[in-house]
Amino acid sequence: MATHKPGKLVKAALEKAVDKVTDLVNPPIPGAPASEPPPVAEPTEPRGPLPPKHDQTGPETVTPTGAATGAPKVAKAQQGEFLTTSAGARLHDTDHSLKAGERGPTLLQDHHLREKVMHFDHERIPERVVHARGYGAHGVFVGYGTAANVCMARFLGDGVETPVFVRFSTVLGSRGSADTVRDTRGFATKFYTDEGNFDLVGNNIPVFFIQDGIKFPDVIHAGKPHPDREIPQAQSAHDTFWDFVSTHTEATHHVMWNMSDRGIPRSYRTMEGFGVHTFRLVNAEGETALAKFHWKPKLGVHSLVWEEAQMLGGFDPDFHRRDLADAIESGAYPQWELGLQIMPDTPRQTFEGIDLLDPTKIVPEELAPVQPVGILTLNRNPSNYFAETEQVAFHLGNLVPGIDVTDDPLLQARLFSYLDTQLTRLAGPNFNQIPINRPHVPVNDMLRDGFHQQAVHSGVAPYRPNTLDGGNPFVAKAEDRPLVEVAQPLPKAVKVREAPASFADHFTQPRLFWLSLSPVEKQHLVDAFTFELGKCYEQAIKERELLVLAQVDATLCAQVAAGLGLPVPQAARPKKVTPSPALSQVGQTWPTDGRMIGIVTDPADLDGVRTVREAILAGGMVPLLIAPTGGPLGDSGLVAQRTFLTARSVEFDALLVAGAAADPRVTLMLQECFRHAKAIGAWGAGRAVVEAAGCTGPGVVAGDTSTKVFGEVMALLGAHRVWERFPAAVS
């Protein structure tokens, strides 16, 4: 078995463990449903609502027009000790409808029954057409001040703290689909800045399927379930999707990213985010620059392997949202640095031959380094999913001084679409008055009435100029820092439905992406193409997509064709490109905060289990003890959080084995961890268990003590997986 020397990070964690031993006998494991444990008997003494859990919060308590109220956040939640109607009248019974005698018909006058059922019948609102399945969290963004030379937005200033709400999501599936499907992920951030809300609505992939927003309904219709059978759900492995992308080759670059490991992130916490489009920045002197936004996770970019993703779809379809919520609850707050790629604002709006208005193109980081401008920390879970995560409304037109849009045709269409969609989904034009969407600055927009109007406007003159309301509201002058669109000269042109010639190169950047991957990542991409196309019914679609792949790379095309049992089409002469190492997820090491470590316990060595558990906690990770049954482990003070029945390998980033009775479920768990290239450690009787499961080779650590084994396993965790354990037929 392989052995590795523990690094400085491991030693520091082990030293910290000594100081924390007394506090770590039974720390809370994330996932408690309420802020207090429930009694066995139903409570009968009236009391007020429980406070939210320590990790939960809600939107700031501001009025519909942005004024701070000073009220505690719980003021928005239910109040009082007693059950009431929505009008506040106390109720004595909510279990029996009002009837004409105990066996008689229900009476029409039962206003409580009517109100209760009526409200229930209308609890749901239309889900988003895309990005329906999502999860959100509150946090704070702190600017570094490093963007001042290119952008005058105040929230980027040195040390400026801005509250944020972030929503992660999948694109294709319905609200009831699974988290771990192969799909693009949304990464949408609402900054509640002191200059108004700024919404950075991006994805975990830096390019998009299409170049013009007029095709957006087409690509989504193609990716959604077939309209006749409404299957398959939350998948691109079907005929209509591949029919579309094989006939719209501008989609090739996005398809490459989606078929790579980027399409199945390990966690939202290990997922990059991109603004996709090119934006125009303005500094205090009025100078402009073009920029792309990047979110860089502090934990590094990691992904699931395909078998893990499939297993999790059955074992835990809520895996990503649970992972994020548990990490925040346990204090392992995820962080991302916001970075900017800065390019000169030239008349042609190109950089190093790359058209910056083409949303299917990236700018390699080696050509324009990502410059960090601030850090995002997610530190609170929502207190109510519907009120916050479901009702949050993003819009690319929510801009602040210093940030403007460009003429990217996809971006231009999105500016129209986001407002339009809220009218149906949130039932009217006043969606910005919903608490999660309210700006934290004064709002005086002269907009009136409409569905769900929550403000009580005063005055008689919602127009301007006026004299009856004292001239209010006034337009801002330059010194008041208004939002001013950049005055860009427009070319002499005629109205056409065309695209620039530079949009026609659909294969150079897909080839760049392919050549930038490590062998194991290339193998995973080949496997994904082979699986997805293998699920298509029509042979012509498979052959057409092979013609597309032949334009990207001959090896890629040949490998996929071999997997499909189809002839290899003639490859095009490849363009010379320079690989971008920044596109690969393999080859670096990252912090291990928040990793989940399974420990198969041994009744004969509970001291060793306790020691390694304390070291894991001290290292900022979460230990989960696995035993044949739940509950206390003897009189050791330790409690098993998982049993052989409830534990599965996909939950853990690494597995430690102290020992176990011969049980096929432990053997299966070990073999899955080994197959998925996760670190495995064993000591004492556990060594024989691991060997009996056939787990030997790189990343399998054996030792005499739990401390030594954990140190070596922790060193392996920084790379996420033991990559050399994966076979790769592609060089």
XYZ file of C-alpha atoms in Angstrom:
731
model
C 0.000 0.000 0.000
C 1.172 3.521 -0.780
C 2.464 5.776 1.960
C 2.750 9.561 1.893
C 4.435 11.961 4.293
C 1.986 14.394 5.916
C 2.504 18.036 4.979
C 2.393 21.239 7.012
C -1.390 21.427 6.764
C -1.732 17.982 8.313
C 0.665 18.747 11.155
C -1.133 21.989 11.946
C -4.469 20.193 12.063
C -3.128 17.529 14.382
C -1.620 20.160 16.694
C -4.907 22.057 16.813
C -6.685 18.865 17.766
C -4.887 18.745 21.117
C -6.391 22.105 22.110
C -9.903 21.206 20.979
C -10.293 17.745 22.496
C -12.472 18.861 25.394
C -14.838 20.751 23.069
C -15.233 17.968 20.547
C -16.742 15.111 22.499
C -20.071 15.406 20.687
C -20.185 18.453 18.394
C -23.363 18.835 16.351
C -23.453 17.088 12.986
C -25.107 19.333 10.359
C -28.638 18.526 9.300
C -30.688 19.170 12.462
C -34.196 20.132 11.288
C -34.893 22.699 14.044
C -33.072 24.990 16.452
C -34.061 22.841 19.447
C -34.328 19.051 19.759
C -37.982 17.960 20.077
C -39.430 16.266 23.167
C -40.958 12.818 22.871
C -44.365 14.012 24.094
C -46.302 16.708 22.225
C -45.853 20.099 23.964
C -49.004 21.509 25.555
C -47.793 24.710 27.254
C -48.197 27.682 24.856
C -44.961 29.322 23.719
C -43.850 31.484 20.828
C -42.239 30.218 17.618
C -38.755 28.769 17.902
C -35.972 31.033 16.672
C -34.261 30.098 13.408
C -31.242 27.805 13.528
C -27.879 29.472 14.037
C -27.025 29.101 10.343
C -30.269 30.630 9.033
C -31.261 34.156 8.203
C -33.732 35.980 6.013
C -33.692 39.093 3.855
C -32.889 42.420 5.498
C -35.858 44.148 7.091
C -36.312 47.039 4.714
C -39.595 48.496 3.511
C -40.887 47.904 -0.029
C -39.245 51.206 -0.936
C -35.852 50.407 0.576
C -35.949 52.134 3.975
C -34.292 50.296 6.856
C -36.832 49.439 9.561
C -34.475 48.410 12.338
C -36.771 45.464 13.051
C -35.199 42.083 13.794
C -35.322 39.634 10.890
C -37.651 37.328 12.842
C -40.255 40.106 12.667
C -41.088 38.819 9.169
C -41.808 35.310 10.461
C -44.890 33.980 12.223
C -45.665 35.597 15.596
C -47.472 34.713 18.810
C -48.224 31.611 20.826
C -51.584 30.699 19.294
C -52.934 29.503 15.946
C -54.915 32.225 14.178
C -56.689 32.994 10.943
C -54.790 35.138 8.444
C -56.681 38.096 9.945
C -55.363 37.319 13.424
C -58.363 35.694 15.126
C -57.345 32.871 17.473
C -58.576 29.370 16.606
C -59.462 26.532 18.949
C -59.575 23.664 16.401
C -57.950 23.082 13.026
C -58.514 19.312 12.798
C -62.281 19.205 12.252
C -64.403 21.041 9.727
C -67.689 22.587 10.815
C -70.468 20.009 10.222
C -74.170 19.623 10.802
C -73.667 17.032 13.524
C -70.669 14.773 13.840
C -71.831 12.634 10.887
C -73.519 15.396 8.901
C -72.455 17.387 5.837
C -69.813 20.114 6.074
C -71.280 23.583 6.312
C -70.582 26.255 3.732
C -70.083 28.800 6.504
C -66.825 27.163 7.679
C -64.641 30.174 6.913
C -61.543 28.558 8.481
C -61.835 25.487 6.223
C -62.359 27.771 3.217
C -59.321 29.943 4.009
C -57.048 27.009 4.841
C -57.846 25.005 1.702
C -57.964 28.071 -0.550
C -54.464 29.100 0.486
C -53.166 25.556 0.107
C -54.630 25.337 -3.404
C -52.588 28.399 -4.394
C -49.286 27.688 -2.615
C -47.375 27.049 -5.820
C -46.273 29.545 -8.426
C -45.078 28.665 -11.939
C -41.553 27.301 -11.786
C -38.837 28.854 -13.877
C -38.777 27.598 -17.464
C -35.023 27.144 -17.064
C -33.022 26.988 -13.822
C -36.122 25.659 -12.040
C -34.165 23.516 -9.584
C -31.940 25.638 -7.409
C -30.635 26.385 -3.951
C -29.586 29.690 -2.433
C -27.639 31.168 0.451
C -26.946 34.552 2.009
C -23.483 35.980 2.330
C -21.231 38.985 2.140
C -18.932 40.330 -0.559
C -15.857 42.336 0.429
C -14.062 44.388 -2.190
C -10.288 44.514 -2.443
C -10.136 47.973 -4.012
C -8.024 46.590 -6.870
C -10.611 47.418 -9.549
C -10.581 51.184 -9.004
C -8.487 51.904 -12.087
C -11.069 50.278 -14.373
C -14.422 50.417 -12.517
C -15.982 53.043 -10.264
C -18.636 50.720 -8.768
C -18.487 51.416 -5.030
C -19.075 47.812 -3.939
C -15.637 46.931 -5.371
C -13.928 49.484 -3.097
C -11.294 48.449 -0.585
C -12.961 46.818 2.424
C -16.501 47.662 1.322
C -18.886 44.968 2.598
C -21.988 44.233 0.531
C -24.726 41.747 1.467
C -25.455 39.200 -1.246
C -27.819 36.378 -2.065
C -26.575 33.613 -4.378
C -28.704 31.032 -6.181
C -27.148 27.935 -7.758
C -29.226 25.872 -10.162
C -29.422 23.340 -12.954
C -30.788 24.457 -16.330
C -32.894 21.705 -17.889
C -34.641 19.863 -15.086
C -37.874 20.668 -13.282
C -37.967 21.602 -9.599
C -38.377 17.911 -8.762
C -35.348 16.682 -10.699
C -31.983 15.652 -9.229
C -29.014 17.847 -8.362
C -26.266 15.698 -9.883
C -27.429 15.417 -13.491
C -25.053 16.334 -16.312
C -26.047 19.909 -17.047
C -24.966 23.515 -17.026
C -25.272 25.157 -13.583
C -26.461 28.656 -12.873
C -24.396 30.883 -10.563
C -26.511 34.002 -9.980
C -25.506 36.644 -7.437
C -27.585 39.562 -6.203
C -25.426 42.310 -4.658
C -27.439 44.651 -2.411
C -25.084 47.586 -3.007
C -25.441 51.135 -1.681
C -26.017 52.213 -5.293
C -28.862 49.784 -5.955
C -28.989 46.074 -6.715
C -26.411 44.605 -9.089
C -27.206 41.148 -10.469
C -24.377 39.057 -11.901
C -26.317 36.243 -13.568
C -23.807 33.652 -14.765
C -23.123 29.952 -15.203
C -20.437 27.442 -14.271
C -19.445 27.295 -17.959
C -17.921 30.439 -19.531
C -19.561 30.018 -22.950
C -23.083 29.432 -24.173
C -24.736 27.142 -26.719
C -25.861 29.934 -29.007
C -24.574 33.261 -30.269
C -27.887 35.080 -30.638
C -30.704 35.233 -28.095
C -33.343 34.630 -30.737
C -32.283 30.944 -30.643
C -32.708 30.608 -26.883
C -36.219 29.115 -27.050
C -34.921 26.645 -29.646
C -31.981 25.302 -27.636
C -34.098 24.992 -24.482
C -36.921 23.263 -26.352
C -34.327 20.862 -27.752
C -32.827 20.125 -24.332
C -36.108 19.753 -22.448
C -37.941 16.395 -22.309
C -39.582 15.348 -25.559
C -42.996 17.037 -25.650
C -44.938 13.885 -26.477
C -43.762 11.705 -23.558
C -42.201 14.312 -21.235
C -39.030 12.203 -20.978
C -36.125 12.135 -20.348
C -36.105 14.504 -17.383
C -33.091 16.751 -16.697
C -30.942 15.111 -19.360
C -29.301 15.987 -22.634
C -28.847 12.324 -23.613
C -31.665 12.225 -26.151
C -32.393 12.832 -29.815
C -33.785 16.363 -29.813
C -30.795 17.829 -27.985
C -28.208 16.196 -30.213
C -30.268 16.953 -33.306
C -30.072 20.637 -32.392
C -26.386 20.880 -31.446
C -25.223 18.791 -34.405
C -27.024 21.168 -36.778
C -26.030 24.326 -34.867
C -22.291 23.864 -34.646
C -21.869 27.137 -32.747
C -22.939 24.978 -29.777
C -19.819 22.784 -30.025
C -17.717 24.694 -27.496
C -20.413 24.603 -24.821
C -21.088 20.928 -25.559
C -17.400 20.146 -24.951
C -17.548 21.798 -21.530
C -20.831 20.100 -20.694
C -19.538 16.637 -21.668
C -16.404 17.197 -19.600
C -16.250 16.766 -15.839
C -17.451 20.383 -15.551
C -20.942 19.108 -16.351
C -21.149 17.211 -13.025
C -19.628 19.361 -10.221
C -18.679 17.699 -6.943
C -20.265 20.541 -5.023
C -21.486 24.074 -5.521
C -18.579 24.925 -3.220
C -16.099 23.591 -5.804
C -17.680 25.156 -8.868
C -16.364 28.059 -10.904
C -18.726 30.784 -12.038
C -18.571 32.962 -15.132
C -20.441 36.043 -16.280
C -20.279 34.517 -19.813
C -20.643 37.836 -21.624
C -18.249 40.731 -22.084
C -19.229 43.803 -20.048
C -18.059 47.398 -20.340
C -16.511 48.959 -17.244
C -16.173 52.677 -16.567
C -13.773 54.296 -14.087
C -14.122 57.608 -12.267
C -12.435 59.463 -15.148
C -14.927 58.095 -17.654
C -12.407 55.731 -19.249
C -13.792 52.382 -20.425
C -12.488 48.841 -20.608
C -14.023 45.528 -21.588
C -14.184 42.783 -18.978
C -15.293 39.232 -18.235
C -16.348 38.213 -14.706
C -15.032 35.058 -13.030
C -15.830 33.393 -9.707
C -12.892 31.294 -8.459
C -13.725 28.843 -5.616
C -11.184 28.884 -2.789
C -11.565 25.092 -2.483
C -10.594 24.564 -6.127
C -12.634 23.169 -9.015
C -13.663 19.546 -8.488
C -16.198 17.237 -10.085
C -18.017 13.991 -9.548
C -17.275 10.979 -11.691
C -20.148 9.742 -13.809
C -20.957 6.671 -11.727
C -21.092 8.802 -8.581
C -23.483 11.221 -10.265
C -25.773 8.379 -11.327
C -25.716 6.783 -7.883
C -26.447 10.073 -6.153
C -29.458 10.608 -8.402
C -30.990 7.645 -6.600
C -29.388 7.738 -3.158
C -29.616 11.492 -2.601
C -31.081 13.631 -5.401
C -30.671 16.649 -3.079
C -26.930 16.089 -2.726
C -25.693 19.504 -3.876
C -28.161 21.558 -1.859
C -27.607 19.391 1.207
C -23.833 19.727 0.819
C -24.021 23.528 0.671
C -26.472 23.848 3.549
C -24.507 21.431 5.764
C -21.217 23.194 5.045
C -22.677 26.552 6.059
C -24.352 25.068 9.141
C -21.083 23.472 10.257
C -19.151 26.733 9.813
C -17.164 25.660 6.715
C -18.254 28.793 4.854
C -17.594 28.462 1.128
C -15.729 31.305 -0.556
C -15.118 32.502 -4.089
C -12.874 35.285 -5.323
C -14.409 37.574 -7.908
C -11.947 38.203 -10.698
C -11.870 40.317 -13.834
C -10.265 39.702 -17.182
C -9.559 43.189 -18.502
C -9.257 43.920 -22.228
C -8.945 47.284 -23.999
C -12.168 48.826 -25.282
C -11.306 49.062 -28.964
C -13.738 49.933 -31.782
C -13.711 46.327 -33.057
C -14.196 44.918 -29.527
C -11.788 42.060 -30.163
C -8.766 40.838 -28.224
C -5.916 38.698 -29.587
C -8.127 37.786 -32.540
C -11.056 36.750 -30.284
C -14.422 38.425 -30.841
C -15.468 39.649 -27.406
C -19.120 39.931 -28.434
C -19.339 36.207 -29.248
C -20.693 34.347 -26.173
C -19.362 31.024 -27.481
C -15.745 32.204 -27.071
C -13.458 32.511 -24.055
C -10.336 34.567 -23.557
C -7.661 32.141 -22.261
C -6.366 33.210 -18.870
C -2.813 33.051 -20.168
C -3.672 35.943 -22.518
C -5.674 37.985 -19.999
C -5.018 36.905 -16.398
C -7.938 36.914 -13.980
C -7.315 39.764 -11.543
C -8.950 39.289 -8.095
C -11.155 42.232 -7.064
C -13.058 40.881 -4.035
C -14.143 37.848 -2.067
C -17.575 36.294 -1.554
C -18.397 34.300 1.587
C -21.671 32.412 1.985
C -22.411 32.259 5.701
C -26.172 31.901 6.214
C -28.824 29.525 4.908
C -32.283 30.832 4.006
C -34.944 30.616 6.679
C -37.620 29.832 4.072
C -36.929 28.263 0.679
C -40.011 29.614 -1.076
C -39.824 33.168 0.217
C -36.169 33.533 -0.659
C -34.716 30.969 -3.058
C -37.860 30.482 -5.135
C -38.976 34.117 -5.228
C -35.618 35.741 -5.858
C -35.732 37.482 -9.235
C -32.537 38.240 -11.127
C -32.174 40.621 -14.046
C -29.077 41.498 -16.082
C -30.409 45.040 -16.363
C -29.842 45.541 -12.618
C -26.608 47.481 -13.070
C -24.738 50.031 -10.980
C -22.563 52.995 -11.993
C -19.319 51.661 -13.439
C -20.767 48.542 -15.092
C -22.515 48.590 -18.465
C -23.530 46.061 -21.108
C -22.121 45.469 -24.574
C -23.741 44.601 -27.894
C -23.369 40.835 -27.424
C -26.588 39.660 -29.163
C -27.275 36.999 -26.525
C -26.828 39.527 -23.712
C -29.129 41.971 -25.466
C -31.910 39.375 -25.628
C -31.410 38.417 -21.979
C -31.941 42.065 -21.005
C -35.450 41.718 -22.418
C -36.246 38.215 -21.222
C -35.525 38.446 -17.499
C -38.054 41.193 -16.811
C -40.652 39.560 -18.980
C -40.504 36.184 -17.264
C -41.227 37.602 -13.790
C -44.623 38.957 -14.851
C -46.044 35.441 -15.065
C -43.890 33.667 -12.499
C -44.293 36.264 -9.746
C -47.743 37.432 -10.867
C -47.191 41.062 -11.658
C -44.767 43.948 -12.004
C -44.031 44.524 -8.301
C -41.662 41.581 -7.824
C -38.859 43.868 -6.632
C -40.963 44.559 -3.529
C -40.764 40.909 -2.434
C -38.418 40.983 0.605
C -35.598 38.952 -0.994
C -35.529 41.321 -3.980
C -35.801 44.650 -2.151
C -32.901 47.062 -2.642
C -31.212 48.329 0.511
C -31.283 51.931 -0.726
C -34.184 54.400 -1.110
C -36.526 53.633 -4.013
C -38.603 56.384 -5.629
C -39.527 54.978 -9.028
C -42.952 56.616 -9.693
C -44.290 53.127 -10.506
C -47.738 52.619 -9.013
C -50.402 50.014 -8.265
C -50.468 46.573 -9.926
C -50.660 43.072 -8.475
C -49.031 42.659 -5.050
C -48.349 46.338 -4.485
C -46.927 46.411 -0.944
C -45.839 50.029 -0.702
C -48.314 52.678 0.440
C -47.352 55.599 -1.740
C -48.075 59.169 -0.764
C -48.337 62.282 -2.873
C -50.584 63.068 -5.806
C -48.112 63.527 -8.648
C -46.367 60.323 -9.733
C -44.978 62.101 -12.777
C -42.312 64.652 -13.454
C -41.751 67.459 -13.641
C -44.371 68.338 -11.074
C -45.036 71.110 -8.590
C -47.791 69.497 -6.518
C -45.353 67.110 -4.778
C -42.662 69.744 -4.391
C -40.898 68.543 -7.526
C -40.078 65.153 -5.982
C -38.558 62.942 -7.315
C -35.651 64.803 -8.877
C -33.239 63.434 -11.469
C -29.671 62.947 -10.274
C -26.813 65.157 -11.385
C -23.346 63.921 -12.271
C -22.061 64.473 -8.727
C -24.885 62.265 -7.424
C -23.428 59.252 -9.301
C -26.424 58.273 -11.451
C -26.478 55.164 -13.611
C -25.473 56.513 -17.027
C -25.172 54.356 -20.131
C -21.794 54.678 -21.823
C -22.075 56.872 -24.920
C -20.833 54.500 -27.582
C -20.629 55.579 -31.233
C -22.731 53.397 -33.512
C -21.447 52.299 -36.913
C -23.200 53.372 -40.060
C -25.308 50.323 -40.816
C -28.484 48.899 -42.245
C -30.971 46.634 -40.496
C -29.982 43.024 -41.160
C -30.523 39.568 -39.669
C -26.884 38.528 -39.883
C -23.878 37.735 -37.732
C -20.310 38.999 -38.148
C -17.879 36.759 -40.001
C -15.883 36.249 -36.784
C -18.856 34.324 -35.328
C -18.384 31.608 -37.967
C -15.393 29.887 -36.322
C -17.073 27.121 -34.322
C -14.186 24.690 -33.822
C -10.933 26.432 -32.838
C -11.908 26.992 -29.205
C -13.462 23.529 -28.734
C -10.107 22.167 -29.899
C -8.350 24.483 -27.438
C -10.492 23.062 -24.634
C -9.796 19.456 -25.649
C -6.038 19.921 -25.885
C -5.945 21.647 -22.491
C -7.317 18.651 -20.589
C -5.306 15.963 -18.822
C -5.530 12.386 -20.186
C -8.011 11.303 -17.529
C -10.228 14.326 -18.232
C -10.097 13.556 -21.952
C -11.135 9.977 -21.227
C -14.098 11.158 -19.178
C -15.141 13.491 -22.001
C -14.930 10.653 -24.545
C -17.001 8.458 -22.245
C -19.631 11.192 -21.847
C -19.994 11.719 -25.593
C -20.229 7.966 -26.095
C -22.884 7.567 -23.406
C -25.007 10.530 -24.521
C -24.929 9.708 -28.224
C -25.489 6.053 -27.387
C -28.822 7.037 -25.831
C -30.007 8.590 -29.101
C -32.395 6.510 -31.197
C -31.641 7.923 -34.643
C -28.412 6.732 -36.246
C -28.244 9.801 -38.477
C -27.923 12.081 -35.466
C -24.971 10.080 -34.132
C -23.243 10.188 -37.518
C -23.852 13.925 -37.854
C -22.339 14.638 -34.429
C -19.288 12.549 -35.344
C -18.841 14.865 -38.328
C -18.844 17.765 -35.868
C -16.275 16.089 -33.591
C -14.069 15.394 -36.611
C -13.762 19.170 -36.982
C -12.501 19.399 -33.386
C -9.975 16.569 -33.057
C -9.312 13.305 -34.882
C -8.523 11.338 -31.714
C -11.670 12.535 -29.941
C -13.803 11.619 -32.949
C -12.172 8.204 -33.399
C -12.592 7.269 -29.728
C -16.276 8.228 -29.688
C -16.901 6.476 -33.017
C -15.287 3.305 -31.668
C -17.547 3.412 -28.616
C -20.609 3.806 -30.823
C -19.479 1.131 -33.293
C -19.617 3.594 -36.192
C -17.106 4.402 -38.943
C -14.769 7.320 -38.336
C -15.441 10.254 -40.656
C -12.536 12.019 -42.301
C -11.053 14.564 -39.935
C -10.430 18.159 -40.883
C -6.938 19.589 -40.885
C -6.620 20.795 -37.269
C -5.901 24.409 -36.477
C -2.853 25.095 -34.376
C -3.838 26.222 -30.884
C -1.930 26.752 -27.667
C -3.411 24.782 -24.736
C -4.598 26.708 -21.673
C -3.581 24.928 -18.442
C -6.197 26.957 -16.542
C -8.924 24.853 -18.187
C -7.831 21.614 -16.495
C -9.032 20.624 -13.021
C -6.132 18.236 -12.452
C -2.642 18.970 -11.166
C -3.120 21.300 -8.186
C -3.913 20.903 -4.496
C -6.547 22.795 -2.548
C -7.822 23.321 1.024
C -9.814 20.467 2.538
C -12.352 22.543 4.493
C -15.767 20.938 4.793
C -14.770 17.536 3.376
C -16.851 14.586 4.585
C -14.826 11.710 6.046
C -16.432 8.343 6.753
C -14.981 6.246 9.586
C -15.887 2.560 9.783
C -15.587 1.972 13.520
C -14.062 -0.931 15.438
C -15.416 -1.708 18.939
C -11.926 -2.844 19.907
C -10.291 0.488 19.015
C -12.679 3.269 19.922
C -9.769 5.295 21.303
C -8.224 5.333 17.833
C -11.587 6.311 16.347
C -11.952 9.140 18.859
C -8.469 10.448 18.133
C -8.911 10.551 14.364
C -12.389 12.045 14.716
C -11.015 14.906 16.784
C -8.239 15.497 14.254
C -10.794 15.617 11.416
C -12.900 18.161 13.288
C -9.849 20.255 14.095
C -8.962 20.252 10.398
C -12.301 21.848 9.511
C -13.815 18.663 8.105
C -16.847 16.590 9.115
C -16.364 13.029 10.479
C -19.253 10.584 10.197
C -18.966 7.413 12.272
C -20.248 4.237 10.608
C -21.255 1.206 12.666
C -23.483 -1.875 12.240
C -26.306 -0.039 14.064
C -26.947 3.541 15.080
C -26.712 5.075 18.536
C -23.971 5.179 21.188
C -20.837 3.105 20.689
C -20.585 1.382 24.046
C -19.721 3.736 26.894
C -17.146 5.641 24.832
C -19.290 8.757 24.438
C -19.126 8.322 20.660
C -22.296 8.092 18.577
C -22.677 6.502 15.155
C -24.209 8.886 12.603
C -24.399 6.263 9.852
C -25.004 2.533 9.763
C -23.984 -0.129 7.259
C -27.518 0.273 5.901
C -27.598 4.083 5.545
C -23.984 4.850 4.565
C -22.920 4.926 0.911
C -19.572 5.787 -0.587
C -20.836 8.759 -2.595
C -21.370 10.770 0.589
C -17.686 10.704 1.525
C -14.567 12.357 0.167
C -12.426 9.710 1.881
C -13.034 6.544 3.891
C -11.133 5.446 7.002
C -11.458 1.896 8.317
C -10.681 1.014 11.911
C -12.183 -2.442 11.487
C -15.494 -4.135 10.779
C -17.210 -7.441 10.985
C -17.399 -9.253 7.666
C -20.205 -7.356 5.944
C -20.766 -7.094 2.194
C -22.041 -3.535 2.579
C -18.672 -2.372 3.902
C -16.931 -4.244 1.102
C -19.173 -2.564 -1.476
C -18.537 0.850 0.042
C -14.779 0.332 -0.099
C -14.860 -0.930 -3.669
C -16.911 2.067 -4.777
C -14.491 4.476 -3.096
C -11.605 2.706 -4.764
C -13.324 2.747 -8.163
C -14.033 6.466 -7.796
C -10.370 7.173 -6.933
C -10.994 8.353 -3.388
C -8.397 8.110 -0.644
C -8.777 5.112 1.684
C -7.015 4.669 5.010
C -6.887 1.737 7.412
C -5.195 0.786 10.658
C -5.405 -2.136 13.045
C -8.044 -4.690 12.037
C -9.167 -2.364 9.265
C -6.160 -3.241 7.126
C -7.413 -6.778 6.595
C -10.891 -5.455 5.706
C -9.461 -3.180 3.011
C -7.238 -5.902 1.583
C -10.125 -8.384 1.518
C -12.114 -5.869 -0.542
C -9.322 -5.889 -3.153
C -8.363 -2.254 -2.562
C -4.620 -1.928 -3.048
C -2.453 0.539 -4.900
C -2.130 4.332 -5.108
C -4.104 6.284 -2.533
C -4.661 3.346 -0.177
C -2.857 4.122 3.080
C -2.154 1.626 5.880
C -0.516 2.337 9.209
C -0.216 1.372 12.821
C -2.146 4.314 14.261
C -5.203 6.289 13.233
C -3.280 9.572 13.545
C -0.591 8.533 11.093
C -3.101 7.171 8.598
C -5.281 10.270 8.731
C -2.289 12.532 8.176
C -1.450 10.768 4.943
C -5.085 10.620 3.798
C -5.470 14.353 4.457
C -2.485 15.060 2.239
C -4.173 13.093 -0.552
C -7.465 14.964 -0.127
C -5.968 18.223 -1.380
C -5.892 16.806 -4.927
C -9.533 15.709 -4.545
C -8.907 12.281 -6.096
C -6.090 9.813 -6.619
C -6.006 10.559 -10.332
C -3.467 7.889 -11.262
C -6.027 5.276 -10.303
C -8.139 6.172 -13.347
C -7.276 4.378 -16.587
C -6.989 6.667 -19.615
C -6.746 5.386 -23.180
C -6.366 8.945 -24.508
C -3.047 10.740 -24.323
